[in-house]
Coordinates of C-alpha atoms in Angstrom, one line a residue:
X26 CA -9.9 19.3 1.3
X27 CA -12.1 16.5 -0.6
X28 CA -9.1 15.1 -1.6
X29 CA -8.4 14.3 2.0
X30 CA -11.7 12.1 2.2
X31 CA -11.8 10.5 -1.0
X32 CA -8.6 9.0 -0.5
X33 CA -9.3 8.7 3.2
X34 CA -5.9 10.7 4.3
X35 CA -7.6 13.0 6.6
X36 CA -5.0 11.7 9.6
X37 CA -1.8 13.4 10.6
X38 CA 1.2 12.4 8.8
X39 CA 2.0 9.9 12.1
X40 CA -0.8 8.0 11.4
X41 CA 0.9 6.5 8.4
X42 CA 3.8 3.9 9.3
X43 CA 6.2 5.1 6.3
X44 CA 5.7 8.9 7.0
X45 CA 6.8 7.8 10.9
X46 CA 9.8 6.3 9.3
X47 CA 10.7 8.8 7.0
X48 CA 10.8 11.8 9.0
X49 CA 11.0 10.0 12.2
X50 CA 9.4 13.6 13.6
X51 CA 6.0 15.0 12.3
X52 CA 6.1 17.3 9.5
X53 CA 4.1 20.8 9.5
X54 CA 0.8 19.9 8.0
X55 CA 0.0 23.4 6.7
X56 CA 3.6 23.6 5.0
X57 CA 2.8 20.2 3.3
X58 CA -0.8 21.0 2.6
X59 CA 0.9 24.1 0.7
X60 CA 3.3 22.7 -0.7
X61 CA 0.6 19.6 -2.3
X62 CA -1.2 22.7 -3.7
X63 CA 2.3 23.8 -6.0
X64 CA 2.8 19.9 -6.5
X65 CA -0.7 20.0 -8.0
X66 CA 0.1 23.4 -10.1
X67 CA 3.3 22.1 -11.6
X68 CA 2.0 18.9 -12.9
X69 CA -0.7 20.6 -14.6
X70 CA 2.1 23.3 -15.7
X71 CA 3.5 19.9 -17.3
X72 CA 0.9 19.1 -19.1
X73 CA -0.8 16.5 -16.7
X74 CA -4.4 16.4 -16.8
X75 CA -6.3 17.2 -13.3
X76 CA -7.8 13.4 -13.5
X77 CA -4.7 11.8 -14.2
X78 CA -3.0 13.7 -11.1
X79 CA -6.2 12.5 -8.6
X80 CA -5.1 9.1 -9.9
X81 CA -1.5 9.4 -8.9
X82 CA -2.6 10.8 -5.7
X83 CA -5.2 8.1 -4.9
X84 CA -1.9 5.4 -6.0
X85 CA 0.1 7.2 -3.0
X86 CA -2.4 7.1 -1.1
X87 CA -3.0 3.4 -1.5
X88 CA 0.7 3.1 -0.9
X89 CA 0.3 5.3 2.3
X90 CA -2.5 3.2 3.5
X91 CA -0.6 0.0 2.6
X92 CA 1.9 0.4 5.1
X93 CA -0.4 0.4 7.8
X94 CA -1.5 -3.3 6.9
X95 CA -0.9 -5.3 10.0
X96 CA -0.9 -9.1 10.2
X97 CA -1.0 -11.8 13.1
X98 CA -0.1 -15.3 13.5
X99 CA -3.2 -17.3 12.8
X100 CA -2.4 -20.0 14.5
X101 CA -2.5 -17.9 17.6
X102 CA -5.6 -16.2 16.6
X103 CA -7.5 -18.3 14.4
X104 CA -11.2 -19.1 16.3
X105 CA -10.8 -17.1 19.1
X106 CA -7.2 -17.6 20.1
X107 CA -7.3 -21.7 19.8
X108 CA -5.2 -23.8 17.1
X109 CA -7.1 -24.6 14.3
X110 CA -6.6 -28.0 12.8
X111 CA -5.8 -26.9 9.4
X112 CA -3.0 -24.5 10.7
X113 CA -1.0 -26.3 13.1
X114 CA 1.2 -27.9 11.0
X115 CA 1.8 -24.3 9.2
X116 CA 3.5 -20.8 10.2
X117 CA 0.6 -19.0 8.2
X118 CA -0.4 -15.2 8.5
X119 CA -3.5 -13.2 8.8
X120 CA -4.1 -9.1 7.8
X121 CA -5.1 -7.9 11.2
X122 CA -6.9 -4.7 9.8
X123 CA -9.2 -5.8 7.3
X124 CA -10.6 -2.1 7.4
X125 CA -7.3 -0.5 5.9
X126 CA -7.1 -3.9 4.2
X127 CA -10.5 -2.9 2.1
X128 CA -9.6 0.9 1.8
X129 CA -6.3 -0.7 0.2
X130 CA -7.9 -2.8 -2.0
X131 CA -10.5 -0.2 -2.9
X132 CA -7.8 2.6 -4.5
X133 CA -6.0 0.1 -6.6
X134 CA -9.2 -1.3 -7.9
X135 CA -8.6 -4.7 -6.7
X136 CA -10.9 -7.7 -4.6
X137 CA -10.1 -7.5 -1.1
X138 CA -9.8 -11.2 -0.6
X139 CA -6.9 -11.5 -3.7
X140 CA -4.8 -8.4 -2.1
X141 CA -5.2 -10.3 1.2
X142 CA -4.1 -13.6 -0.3
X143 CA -1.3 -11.8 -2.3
X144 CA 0.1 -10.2 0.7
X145 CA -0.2 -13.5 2.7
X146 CA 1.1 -16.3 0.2
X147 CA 3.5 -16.8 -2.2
X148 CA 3.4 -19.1 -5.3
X149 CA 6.3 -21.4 -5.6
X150 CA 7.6 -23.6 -8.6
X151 CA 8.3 -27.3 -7.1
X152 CA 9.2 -28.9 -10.1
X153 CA 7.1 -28.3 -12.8
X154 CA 4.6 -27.7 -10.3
X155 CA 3.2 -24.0 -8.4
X156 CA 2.8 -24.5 -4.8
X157 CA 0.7 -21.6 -2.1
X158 CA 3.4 -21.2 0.1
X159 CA 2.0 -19.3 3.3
X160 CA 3.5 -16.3 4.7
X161 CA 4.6 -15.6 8.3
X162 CA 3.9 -12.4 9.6
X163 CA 7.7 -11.4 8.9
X164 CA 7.6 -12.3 5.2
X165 CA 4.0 -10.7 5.0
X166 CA 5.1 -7.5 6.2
X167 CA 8.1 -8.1 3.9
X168 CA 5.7 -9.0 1.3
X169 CA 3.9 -5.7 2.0
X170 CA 6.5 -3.2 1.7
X171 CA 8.3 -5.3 -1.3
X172 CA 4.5 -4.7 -2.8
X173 CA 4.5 -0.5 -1.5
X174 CA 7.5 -0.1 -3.3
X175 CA 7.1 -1.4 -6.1
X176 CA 4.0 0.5 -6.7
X177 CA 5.9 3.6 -5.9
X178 CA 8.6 2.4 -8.2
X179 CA 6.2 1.8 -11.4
X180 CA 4.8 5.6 -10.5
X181 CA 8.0 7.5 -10.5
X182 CA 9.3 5.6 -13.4
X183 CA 5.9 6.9 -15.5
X184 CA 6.3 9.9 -14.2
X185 CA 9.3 10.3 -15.5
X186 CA 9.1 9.0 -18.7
X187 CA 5.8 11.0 -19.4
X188 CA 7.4 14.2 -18.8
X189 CA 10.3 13.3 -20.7
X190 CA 7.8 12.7 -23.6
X191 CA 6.6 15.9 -23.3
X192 CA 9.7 17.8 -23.0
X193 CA 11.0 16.7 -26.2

């Protein structure tokens, strides 16, 4: 299916963290792959347009590939495993994967280096004053799936509201 390569989904459903903890066993991949295919057919039975359905497809599968961004102390693994200067007196994160990182970045038509930077810091107001807080890998991954679902959030919502637009 090209839709399996363009969005880069061509894995079984365990390759993706949030399928793992969804079903916590692997679904049939031909039933799914069947059931995509009337998923597909009742959207455009709903008026959705085939390029607008690619686009929700390529948003899940950002949001599929987005849960398997990994990150690593970098402090521990900054230069080859030494301390850097810069980072010793901060519990700061790295993305691990840059690869799924880029594929990431790629589907929600973003820079690389500002979804790395999103996932990794947070702005703080001190004051009247923003501050780059860095992320540990707990509050990253946090700050990942905080990100996943929102995206998934903002989809379903538009979804919703579209077809409730065209149904009256």
């Amino acid at each position: 299916m090209d839709e399996k390569v363009a969005f880069h989904i061509h894995h079984t459903a365990d390759h993706f963290a949030y399928l793992k903890h969804a079903f916590g066993t692997v679904p049939d991949s031909a039933r799914d792959e069947f059931a995509f295919g009337d998923l597909k057919a009742a959207l455009k039975t709903c008026g959705f347009k085939t390029k607008t359905v690619a686009h929700m497809c390529q948003l899940l599968a950002a949001i599929l590939h987005l849960g398997n961004v990994q990150f690593v102390d970098a402090n521990k693994h900054h230069f080859g495993g030494g301390t850097s200067s810069s980072f010793s007196s901060q519990e700061s994160c790295r993305v691990k994967n840059k690869d799924t990182l880029s594929l990431v970045a790629a589907a929600l038509g973003v820079a690389t280096a500002k979804l790395e930077n999103t996932l990794t810091h947070k702005l703080k107001l001190i004051g009247k004053e923003f501050c780059t807080a860095f992320l540990t890998v707990e509050t990253a991954t946090e700050q990942r799936d905080s990100l996943a679902r929102a995206l998934y959030t903002v989809l379903v919502l538009w979804i919703v509201d579209t077809l409730n637009q065209k149904l009256s």
